[in-house]
Amino acid sequence: MSWHPPYRSSKFRHVYGKAASKEKCYDCVPISCNVYDNHFCAVNPNFIAVVTECAGGGTFLVIPIKQTGKLDPHYPKVCGHKGNVLDIKWNPFNDFVIASCSEDSTVKIWDIPNQLLKRNITSPKKELLGHTRRVGLIEWHPTADSILFSSGHDYKIMIWNLDVKEAVISKPVRILDAHTDVVLSMSFNTDGSLLATACRDRKIRVIDPRAGTVLQVVKYESHKVNKVLFLGNMKKLFSTGTSQWNNRQIALWDQNDLSVPLREENLDDSSGLLFPIYDSDTHMLYVVGKGDGNIRYYEVSPEKPYLNYLMEYRSPLPQKGVGVMPKRGLDVSVCEIFRFYKLIPTKSLIEPVSMIVPRRSESYQEDIYPLTAAAQPALTAQQWLNGVNKGPLLVSLRPGSGAANSLLPFLEPEPLMQTTDLSQQQGWGEMMPLEDEQKPREIEDDRKQLKVEEKSPKTEQMCLSNGFDIFERPPPRTESELLQMFYRQQEEIRRLRELVNQSDVQIKQLQLKLRNGCTDTGNY
């Protein structure tokens, strides 16, 4: 039995979960009823993608993150698979590229337009053909650009380089053939040099993916593993599974010695799967139960007892899976350190749940927001394939730093400066702190964007509402259609007001920077 100290000093001892109000949930979403043990949901700061139930082929929805409320039953879908979609993952370095895998043995890469969808997307950007049986798992490499891993029921893990011109790729750059059964889980370490897998043969493997060699392997009789996870730079592995008596169980392992777990604990006797999710910034570990509404969370420490239980978020609504918002999409003004998106198929509902540190101050809390992984790759695909290892690029989440978002905000144009030119903007960047400086490539992108905005006539702009052009929609014929149109217009007005308010704030910030720049120039 592990010894627990009577008191631990921690910033996260009082973290609590807060479910979003009904207005901020996503209602009437036809969530998939597939029993495959995956999340069926992927989230980034611009979109939420969820696998849906359909007849004939596989589809998933891509909904703008701010488009909450009831979903239009005719909302456009991404449909191109001939079988059920089993997994979806957003590209960590491009918020408008998503990968999907299916029972039709294919992996497809999709480009999502940076405007509201008006029609179904049926043609993928790339199609990966290599597996001979259905593909159940896909994972993007955490630091290298355009590297994707896929695992199928042919017991093979394939590594794909998407940085090629061909639209159909039939030959992966490497095939890992070290498993004797279906792979249930894949997880990378921080720099992506190691891959941990959990297999249906009850074995945990640590693999060098470029060499294809198995570095560690273990089969522990009292722990039937389902999911495995690297715990960042802690040199540890965490796994969930079942005991000999079919109790749900968690286990902690030393990355360099998998012979005996460092800690093993039975949780309960429920039958649902346990999904582990780790936050390497705060060293918090979340264990999400499939088929129940509970989310347990722990704090990981390098000393015994290694796992320190904090609290449990309870809900009467059972979840089928969860999506996780990247750190750059969190609301730091309310001390939100994590956000889940619970799939509740019994209610056709997606419910956001925020994990919040209770603080009275409204200022930026730097101690709970360390530098986090940026949305830019640290390596090219060829560099990683050649053997180079590099950790993720880090950025600050401080508001106004400009480093948190790698791409342009969704449907939010940047304000144009009329009284200054780009050379003055670059001058401000030299006087601002390091985290606020713009890179030369970003400045060039801004110049290109300004030129495009100057050339585009106003007559070509489109007014979109709930994914449709309001000028192409026929006039409402019934009272219910009239009310729906009224609510859509109210939502559009609210969104435009938010854009105007944000533009006013940015203008004031730029004026303040200009005043400070003039003052500093006068002092010299």
Coordinates of C-alpha atoms in Angstrom, one line a residue:
M1 CA 0.0 0.0 0.0
S2 CA 1.4 3.4 -1.0
W3 CA 2.2 6.0 1.6
H4 CA 0.4 9.3 1.2
P5 CA 1.7 12.4 3.0
P6 CA -0.8 14.2 5.2
Y7 CA -0.4 17.4 3.2
R8 CA 0.9 18.4 -0.2
S9 CA 1.6 21.9 -1.4
S10 CA 0.2 22.3 -4.9
K11 CA -1.3 25.0 -7.1
F12 CA -3.8 22.5 -8.5
R13 CA -5.2 21.0 -5.3
H14 CA -8.5 22.8 -5.8
V15 CA -9.0 22.5 -9.5
Y16 CA -12.7 21.9 -10.3
G17 CA -14.7 21.0 -13.4
K18 CA -17.3 23.4 -14.7
A19 CA -19.8 22.3 -17.4
A20 CA -20.9 24.8 -20.0
S21 CA -24.4 26.2 -20.0
K22 CA -27.0 24.9 -22.4
E23 CA -26.4 27.8 -24.8
K24 CA -22.7 27.0 -25.1
C25 CA -23.2 23.3 -25.9
Y26 CA -23.7 21.7 -29.3
D27 CA -27.1 20.2 -29.6
C28 CA -28.8 17.9 -32.1
V29 CA -25.5 16.4 -33.2
P30 CA -26.0 12.8 -34.6
I31 CA -23.1 11.2 -32.7
S32 CA -21.9 7.9 -34.0
C33 CA -23.1 4.7 -32.3
N34 CA -20.0 2.7 -33.3
V35 CA -18.7 0.6 -30.4
Y36 CA -15.0 1.0 -31.4
D37 CA -12.9 2.3 -28.5
N38 CA -11.9 5.7 -29.8
H39 CA -12.8 9.3 -28.9
F40 CA -14.7 10.0 -32.2
C41 CA -14.0 13.7 -31.6
A42 CA -11.2 16.1 -32.4
V43 CA -10.9 19.8 -31.4
N44 CA -8.7 22.8 -32.2
P45 CA -9.2 26.5 -31.6
N46 CA -11.2 26.9 -34.8
F47 CA -13.3 23.7 -35.2
I48 CA -14.7 20.7 -33.5
A49 CA -15.0 17.5 -35.6
V50 CA -17.2 14.6 -34.5
V51 CA -17.9 11.3 -36.2
T52 CA -21.6 11.0 -37.0
E53 CA -24.1 8.2 -37.6
C54 CA -25.1 7.7 -41.2
A55 CA -26.2 5.0 -43.6
G56 CA -23.9 3.9 -46.3
G57 CA -20.3 5.0 -45.9
G58 CA -18.6 7.1 -43.2
T59 CA -19.0 10.8 -42.4
F60 CA -18.0 13.3 -39.8
L61 CA -19.0 16.9 -39.1
V62 CA -16.7 19.9 -38.8
I63 CA -18.4 22.6 -36.8
P64 CA -17.0 26.1 -36.1
I65 CA -16.0 26.2 -32.5
K66 CA -18.2 29.3 -31.9
Q67 CA -21.3 27.9 -33.6
T68 CA -23.0 26.6 -30.5
G69 CA -26.7 25.8 -30.0
K70 CA -28.8 23.5 -32.2
L71 CA -27.2 22.2 -35.3
D72 CA -29.0 22.4 -38.6
P73 CA -30.1 18.9 -39.6
H74 CA -28.9 19.7 -43.2
Y75 CA -25.5 20.9 -42.0
P76 CA -22.8 19.9 -44.6
K77 CA -20.6 16.9 -43.8
V78 CA -17.2 15.5 -44.8
C79 CA -18.1 12.3 -46.5
G80 CA -15.7 10.3 -48.7
H81 CA -15.1 7.0 -46.9
K82 CA -16.9 3.8 -48.0
G83 CA -16.9 2.4 -44.5
N84 CA -17.5 3.8 -41.0
V85 CA -15.0 6.4 -39.8
L86 CA -13.1 5.1 -36.8
D87 CA -10.7 7.9 -35.9
I88 CA -10.1 11.6 -36.7
K89 CA -7.2 13.8 -35.7
W90 CA -6.4 17.5 -36.5
N91 CA -3.0 18.4 -37.8
P92 CA -1.2 20.0 -34.8
F93 CA 0.5 22.5 -37.1
N94 CA -2.4 23.5 -39.3
D95 CA -5.9 24.1 -37.9
F96 CA -7.5 23.5 -41.4
V97 CA -6.2 20.0 -42.1
I98 CA -7.7 16.9 -40.6
A99 CA -6.9 13.2 -41.0
S100 CA -9.5 10.3 -40.9
C101 CA -9.3 6.6 -41.0
S102 CA -12.0 4.1 -41.7
E103 CA -13.2 0.5 -42.0
D104 CA -12.6 0.8 -45.8
S105 CA -8.8 0.3 -45.1
T106 CA -7.9 3.9 -46.1
V107 CA -6.6 7.0 -44.5
K108 CA -7.7 10.3 -46.0
I109 CA -6.4 13.9 -45.5
W110 CA -8.9 16.7 -45.8
D111 CA -8.5 20.4 -46.4
I112 CA -11.2 22.3 -44.4
P113 CA -12.0 25.8 -45.9
N114 CA -11.4 28.8 -43.7
Q115 CA -15.0 29.8 -44.2
L116 CA -18.3 28.2 -43.2
L117 CA -19.2 25.1 -45.1
K118 CA -21.9 25.4 -47.7
R119 CA -21.9 21.9 -49.2
N120 CA -20.6 18.4 -48.4
I121 CA -16.8 17.8 -48.8
T122 CA -16.3 14.6 -50.8
S123 CA -12.8 14.9 -52.3
P124 CA -9.8 14.5 -50.0
K125 CA -6.6 16.3 -50.3
K126 CA -4.6 13.0 -50.1
E127 CA -5.5 9.4 -49.8
L128 CA -3.2 6.8 -48.2
L129 CA -3.5 3.2 -49.4
G130 CA -1.4 0.6 -47.7
H131 CA -3.4 -1.3 -45.1
T132 CA -5.2 -4.5 -46.1
R133 CA -7.7 -4.4 -43.3
R134 CA -9.6 -1.6 -41.5
V135 CA -7.6 1.2 -40.0
G136 CA -8.4 2.0 -36.3
L137 CA -5.9 4.5 -35.1
I138 CA -4.0 7.5 -36.5
E139 CA -1.5 9.9 -34.8
W140 CA 0.3 12.9 -36.0
H141 CA 4.0 13.3 -35.1
P142 CA 4.3 15.9 -32.2
T143 CA 7.3 17.9 -33.6
A144 CA 7.8 16.9 -37.3
D145 CA 5.7 18.4 -40.0
S146 CA 3.6 16.1 -42.4
I147 CA 4.4 12.8 -40.6
L148 CA 1.4 10.6 -39.9
F149 CA 1.2 7.2 -38.2
S150 CA -1.6 4.7 -38.9
S151 CA -2.4 1.4 -37.3
G152 CA -4.7 -1.2 -38.8
H153 CA -6.2 -4.6 -38.1
D154 CA -3.5 -6.1 -40.3
Y155 CA -1.3 -5.7 -37.2
K156 CA 1.0 -3.1 -38.9
I157 CA 1.9 0.5 -38.1
M158 CA 2.7 2.5 -41.1
I159 CA 4.6 5.8 -41.2
W160 CA 3.5 8.2 -43.9
N161 CA 5.3 11.3 -45.3
L162 CA 2.7 13.7 -46.6
D163 CA 5.2 16.2 -47.9
V164 CA 4.9 14.9 -51.5
K165 CA 3.0 16.0 -54.5
E166 CA 1.1 12.8 -55.2
A167 CA -2.6 12.9 -54.2
V168 CA -2.7 9.1 -53.7
I169 CA 0.1 7.6 -51.7
S170 CA 0.3 3.8 -51.8
K171 CA 3.8 3.3 -50.2
P172 CA 4.6 4.3 -46.6
V173 CA 8.1 5.4 -45.8
R174 CA 8.3 2.7 -43.1
I175 CA 6.3 -0.2 -41.8
L176 CA 6.5 -1.4 -38.1
D177 CA 5.8 -5.1 -38.1
A178 CA 6.4 -5.9 -34.4
H179 CA 2.9 -6.7 -33.2
T180 CA 1.1 -10.1 -33.2
D181 CA -2.4 -8.6 -32.7
V182 CA -4.4 -5.4 -33.1
V183 CA -2.8 -2.3 -31.7
L184 CA -5.2 -0.6 -29.2
S185 CA -3.2 2.6 -28.4
M186 CA -0.2 4.7 -29.6
S187 CA 1.6 7.4 -27.8
F188 CA 4.7 9.5 -28.5
N189 CA 7.3 10.9 -26.1
T190 CA 7.9 14.6 -26.1
D191 CA 10.2 14.8 -29.1
G192 CA 8.6 12.0 -31.0
S193 CA 11.7 9.7 -30.9
L194 CA 9.9 6.9 -29.2
L195 CA 6.5 5.3 -29.7
A196 CA 4.7 3.3 -27.0
T197 CA 1.9 0.9 -28.0
A198 CA -0.7 -1.2 -26.2
C199 CA -1.7 -4.4 -28.0
R200 CA -4.5 -6.9 -27.7
D201 CA -1.9 -9.5 -26.8
R202 CA -1.7 -7.6 -23.4
K203 CA 1.8 -6.4 -24.1
I204 CA 3.2 -2.9 -23.8
R205 CA 6.0 -2.1 -26.3
V206 CA 8.4 0.9 -26.5
I207 CA 9.6 1.2 -30.1
D208 CA 12.1 3.3 -32.0
P209 CA 9.9 4.1 -35.0
R210 CA 12.7 5.0 -37.4
A211 CA 14.7 1.9 -36.8
G212 CA 11.7 -0.3 -36.3
T213 CA 13.3 -2.0 -33.2
V214 CA 11.5 -2.9 -30.0
L215 CA 13.4 -1.4 -27.0
Q216 CA 11.1 -2.6 -24.2
V217 CA 8.3 -5.1 -24.0
V218 CA 6.3 -6.4 -21.1
K219 CA 3.3 -8.6 -20.4
Y220 CA 2.1 -8.3 -16.9
E221 CA -0.3 -11.0 -15.8
S222 CA -2.3 -8.9 -13.3
H223 CA -2.8 -6.0 -15.7
K224 CA -4.6 -6.4 -19.0
V225 CA -3.6 -3.2 -20.8
N226 CA -6.0 -1.2 -23.1
K227 CA -4.4 2.3 -23.4
V228 CA -0.9 3.5 -22.8
L229 CA 0.5 7.0 -22.6
F230 CA 3.9 8.7 -22.3
L231 CA 4.0 11.1 -19.4
G232 CA 6.0 13.9 -21.2
N233 CA 9.6 14.2 -19.9
M234 CA 8.9 12.3 -16.7
K235 CA 10.5 9.1 -18.1
K236 CA 7.4 7.2 -17.2
L237 CA 4.5 5.4 -18.9
F238 CA 0.9 5.3 -17.7
S239 CA -1.5 2.6 -18.7
T240 CA -5.2 1.8 -18.1
G241 CA -6.8 -1.6 -18.3
T242 CA -8.4 -4.3 -16.2
S243 CA -7.3 -6.6 -13.5
Q244 CA -7.6 -10.4 -13.2
W245 CA -11.0 -9.8 -11.6
N246 CA -12.2 -7.4 -14.4
N247 CA -11.8 -4.3 -12.2
R248 CA -10.8 -1.1 -14.0
Q249 CA -7.2 -0.5 -13.2
I250 CA -4.4 2.0 -13.7
A251 CA -0.7 1.4 -13.7
L252 CA 2.5 3.5 -13.7
W253 CA 5.7 2.2 -15.3
D254 CA 9.4 3.2 -15.5
Q255 CA 10.2 3.9 -19.2
N256 CA 13.5 2.2 -18.9
D257 CA 12.4 -0.8 -16.9
L258 CA 8.9 -2.3 -17.6
S259 CA 9.4 -5.5 -15.6
V260 CA 7.3 -4.3 -12.6
P261 CA 4.9 -1.3 -12.4
L262 CA 5.9 1.5 -10.1
R263 CA 2.3 1.7 -9.0
E264 CA -0.9 -0.3 -9.6
E265 CA -4.3 0.6 -8.4
N266 CA -7.9 -0.7 -8.9
L267 CA -10.5 2.0 -9.4
D268 CA -13.9 0.4 -9.7
D269 CA -15.8 -2.5 -11.2
S270 CA -17.4 -0.7 -14.1
S271 CA -17.0 -2.2 -17.6
G272 CA -16.3 0.9 -19.6
L273 CA -12.9 1.7 -21.0
L274 CA -10.6 4.3 -19.3
F275 CA -9.0 7.0 -21.6
P276 CA -5.8 8.6 -20.1
I277 CA -5.0 12.2 -21.1
Y278 CA -1.9 14.0 -19.9
D279 CA -1.1 17.7 -19.6
S280 CA 2.7 18.0 -19.8
D281 CA 2.6 21.7 -18.8
T282 CA 0.9 21.3 -15.5
H283 CA 1.8 17.6 -15.0
M284 CA -1.8 16.8 -14.5
L285 CA -3.2 13.4 -15.6
Y286 CA -6.9 13.0 -16.4
V287 CA -8.6 9.6 -16.6
V288 CA -11.9 9.7 -18.5
G289 CA -14.3 6.8 -18.1
K290 CA -16.3 5.6 -21.2
G291 CA -19.9 4.9 -20.4
D292 CA -19.9 7.0 -17.2
G293 CA -19.8 10.7 -16.5
N294 CA -16.7 10.8 -14.3
I295 CA -13.3 12.4 -15.0
R296 CA -10.7 11.6 -12.4
Y297 CA -7.6 13.8 -12.3
Y298 CA -4.2 13.3 -10.6
E299 CA -0.9 15.3 -10.3
V300 CA 2.2 13.5 -11.4
S301 CA 5.4 14.0 -9.4
P302 CA 8.9 12.5 -9.8
E303 CA 9.0 11.1 -6.2
K304 CA 6.8 8.6 -4.5
P305 CA 3.9 8.0 -4.6
Y306 CA 4.2 9.5 -8.2
L307 CA 0.5 9.8 -8.6
N308 CA -1.3 12.2 -6.3
Y309 CA -5.1 12.0 -6.5
L310 CA -6.7 15.5 -6.6
M311 CA -10.4 15.2 -7.3
E312 CA -13.1 13.7 -9.5
Y313 CA -15.6 15.5 -11.8
R314 CA -18.9 13.8 -11.7
S315 CA -21.8 14.1 -14.1
P316 CA -25.0 12.0 -14.5
L317 CA -24.6 12.2 -18.3
P318 CA -22.4 9.3 -19.6
Q319 CA -19.8 10.1 -22.3
K320 CA -18.9 8.0 -25.3
G321 CA -15.7 9.9 -25.9
V322 CA -14.0 13.3 -25.4
G323 CA -12.2 15.9 -27.4
V324 CA -9.4 18.0 -25.9
M325 CA -8.8 21.6 -26.7
P326 CA -5.2 22.6 -27.3
K327 CA -3.7 25.0 -24.8
R328 CA -3.7 27.9 -27.2
G329 CA -7.5 27.7 -27.4
L330 CA -8.1 28.1 -23.6
D331 CA -9.6 31.1 -21.8
V332 CA -6.7 32.2 -19.6
S333 CA -8.8 35.1 -18.2
V334 CA -10.8 32.7 -16.0
C335 CA -7.8 30.5 -15.2
E336 CA -8.9 27.6 -17.4
I337 CA -6.1 25.0 -17.6
F338 CA -7.9 22.3 -19.6
R339 CA -11.1 21.8 -21.6
F340 CA -12.9 18.6 -22.5
Y341 CA -15.7 18.2 -25.1
K342 CA -17.9 15.3 -23.9
L343 CA -19.8 13.3 -26.5
I344 CA -23.2 12.4 -25.0
P345 CA -25.1 10.3 -27.6
T346 CA -28.2 9.7 -25.4
K347 CA -28.9 13.5 -25.7
S348 CA -27.2 14.1 -29.1
L349 CA -25.2 16.6 -27.2
I350 CA -21.6 17.8 -27.1
E351 CA -20.9 19.4 -23.7
P352 CA -17.7 21.5 -23.0
V353 CA -16.3 20.9 -19.5
S354 CA -13.6 23.4 -18.3
M355 CA -11.0 22.6 -15.6
I356 CA -10.5 25.8 -13.6
V357 CA -8.0 26.9 -11.0
P358 CA -9.9 29.1 -8.5
R359 CA -8.2 32.5 -8.4
R360 CA -9.6 35.8 -7.4
S361 CA -7.2 37.9 -9.4
E362 CA -8.2 38.7 -13.0
S363 CA -4.7 39.2 -14.2
Y364 CA -2.7 36.7 -16.2
Q365 CA -1.5 33.9 -13.8
E366 CA 1.9 33.0 -15.1
D367 CA 2.6 30.3 -12.5
I368 CA -0.2 28.1 -13.9
Y369 CA 0.5 28.8 -17.6
P370 CA 4.1 27.8 -18.3
L371 CA 5.5 27.9 -21.9
T372 CA 3.5 25.4 -24.0
A373 CA 3.9 23.7 -27.3
A374 CA 3.5 26.0 -30.3
A375 CA 1.5 25.4 -33.4
Q376 CA 4.7 25.4 -35.6
P377 CA 6.7 22.3 -36.4
A378 CA 10.2 22.0 -35.0
L379 CA 11.4 19.7 -37.8
T380 CA 10.6 19.0 -41.4
A381 CA 9.5 15.5 -42.4
Q382 CA 12.9 14.7 -44.0
Q383 CA 14.9 16.0 -41.1
W384 CA 13.0 13.6 -38.7
L385 CA 13.4 10.7 -41.2
N386 CA 17.1 11.4 -41.3
G387 CA 17.4 10.9 -37.5
V388 CA 17.2 14.4 -36.1
N389 CA 15.4 14.8 -32.8
K390 CA 14.1 18.1 -31.5
G391 CA 11.6 19.0 -28.8
P392 CA 8.5 21.2 -29.6
L393 CA 8.8 24.9 -30.0
L394 CA 7.4 26.7 -26.9
V395 CA 5.3 29.9 -26.7
S396 CA 3.6 31.9 -24.0
L397 CA -0.2 32.0 -23.5
R398 CA 0.0 35.6 -22.2
P399 CA -2.8 37.6 -24.0
G400 CA -1.4 39.9 -26.7
S401 CA 1.8 37.9 -27.1
G402 CA 0.7 37.0 -30.6
A403 CA 2.5 33.6 -30.3
A404 CA -0.4 31.5 -29.2
N405 CA -2.1 31.3 -32.6
S406 CA -0.2 30.0 -35.6
L407 CA -2.9 30.7 -38.2
L408 CA -5.4 33.5 -38.8
P409 CA -8.4 33.4 -36.5
F410 CA -11.5 31.8 -38.0
L411 CA -13.5 34.5 -40.0
E412 CA -11.9 37.3 -38.1
P413 CA -9.9 39.7 -40.4
E414 CA -7.1 41.6 -38.8
P415 CA -7.6 45.4 -38.6
L416 CA -5.9 47.5 -41.3
M417 CA -3.6 50.4 -40.2
Q418 CA -4.3 53.5 -42.3
T419 CA -1.9 56.0 -40.6
T420 CA 1.2 53.8 -40.5
D421 CA 3.1 51.5 -42.9
L422 CA 4.5 48.1 -42.5
S423 CA 8.0 49.4 -41.7
Q424 CA 6.6 51.2 -38.6
Q425 CA 4.9 48.0 -37.5
Q426 CA 8.2 46.1 -37.8
G427 CA 9.9 48.9 -35.7
W428 CA 7.4 48.3 -32.9
G429 CA 8.3 44.6 -33.0
E430 CA 11.9 45.4 -32.2
M431 CA 10.9 47.4 -29.1
M432 CA 8.5 44.9 -27.8
P433 CA 9.5 41.8 -25.6
L434 CA 10.9 38.8 -27.3
E435 CA 7.6 36.8 -27.1
D436 CA 5.8 39.7 -29.0
E437 CA 8.2 39.9 -31.9
Q438 CA 7.0 38.8 -35.3
K439 CA 9.1 36.5 -37.4
P440 CA 10.1 37.6 -40.9
R441 CA 7.9 34.9 -42.4
E442 CA 4.9 36.2 -40.4
I443 CA 5.6 39.8 -41.6
E444 CA 5.7 38.6 -45.2
D445 CA 2.4 36.8 -44.7
D446 CA 0.9 40.0 -43.3
R447 CA 2.1 41.9 -46.3
K448 CA 0.5 39.4 -48.7
Q449 CA -2.7 39.5 -46.7
L450 CA -2.9 43.3 -47.0
K451 CA -2.3 43.1 -50.7
V452 CA -5.1 40.6 -51.1
E453 CA -7.5 42.7 -49.0
E454 CA -6.7 45.8 -51.1
K455 CA -7.3 43.9 -54.4
S456 CA -10.5 42.2 -53.5
P457 CA -13.6 44.3 -54.3
K458 CA -16.3 44.7 -51.7
T459 CA -18.9 43.2 -54.1
E460 CA -17.3 39.8 -53.9
Q461 CA -17.8 39.5 -50.1
M462 CA -20.4 37.0 -48.9
C463 CA -22.6 37.1 -45.9
L464 CA -22.8 33.7 -44.3
S465 CA -25.1 32.5 -41.6
N466 CA -25.1 29.0 -40.1
G467 CA -23.1 27.7 -43.0
F468 CA -25.3 29.0 -45.8
D469 CA -25.3 32.2 -48.0
I470 CA -28.3 34.2 -46.8
F471 CA -28.7 35.7 -50.2
E472 CA -29.2 32.3 -51.8
R473 CA -31.7 31.1 -49.2
P474 CA -35.4 31.3 -50.2
P475 CA -37.6 33.6 -48.1
P476 CA -39.3 31.8 -45.1
R477 CA -42.7 30.3 -45.8
T478 CA -43.8 29.3 -42.4
E479 CA -43.7 30.9 -38.9
S480 CA -41.1 28.3 -37.7
E481 CA -38.8 29.1 -40.7
L482 CA -39.2 32.8 -40.0
L483 CA -38.2 32.3 -36.3
Q484 CA -35.2 30.2 -37.4
M485 CA -34.1 33.0 -39.7
F486 CA -34.6 35.6 -37.0
Y487 CA -32.4 33.6 -34.5
R488 CA -29.7 33.1 -37.2
Q489 CA -29.7 36.9 -37.8
Q490 CA -29.5 37.6 -34.1
E491 CA -26.5 35.3 -33.8
E492 CA -24.9 36.9 -36.8
I493 CA -25.4 40.4 -35.2
R494 CA -23.9 39.2 -31.9
R495 CA -20.9 37.8 -33.7
L496 CA -20.3 41.0 -35.7
R497 CA -20.5 43.0 -32.5
E498 CA -17.8 40.8 -30.9
L499 CA -15.7 41.4 -34.0
V500 CA -16.2 45.2 -33.7
N501 CA -15.3 45.2 -30.0
Q502 CA -12.2 43.1 -30.7
S503 CA -11.2 45.5 -33.5
D504 CA -11.6 48.5 -31.2
V505 CA -9.4 46.9 -28.6
Q506 CA -6.7 46.1 -31.1
I507 CA -6.8 49.7 -32.5
K508 CA -6.4 51.1 -29.0
Q509 CA -3.4 48.7 -28.3
L510 CA -1.8 49.8 -31.6
Q511 CA -2.3 53.5 -30.8
L512 CA -0.7 52.9 -27.4
K513 CA 2.3 51.2 -29.0
L514 CA 2.6 54.1 -31.4
R515 CA 2.6 56.6 -28.6
N516 CA 5.1 54.6 -26.7
G517 CA 7.3 54.3 -29.7
C518 CA 7.2 58.1 -30.3
T519 CA 8.1 58.7 -26.6
D520 CA 11.1 56.3 -26.8
T521 CA 12.3 58.0 -30.0
G522 CA 12.0 61.4 -28.3
N523 CA 14.1 60.2 -25.4
Y524 CA 16.9 59.2 -27.7

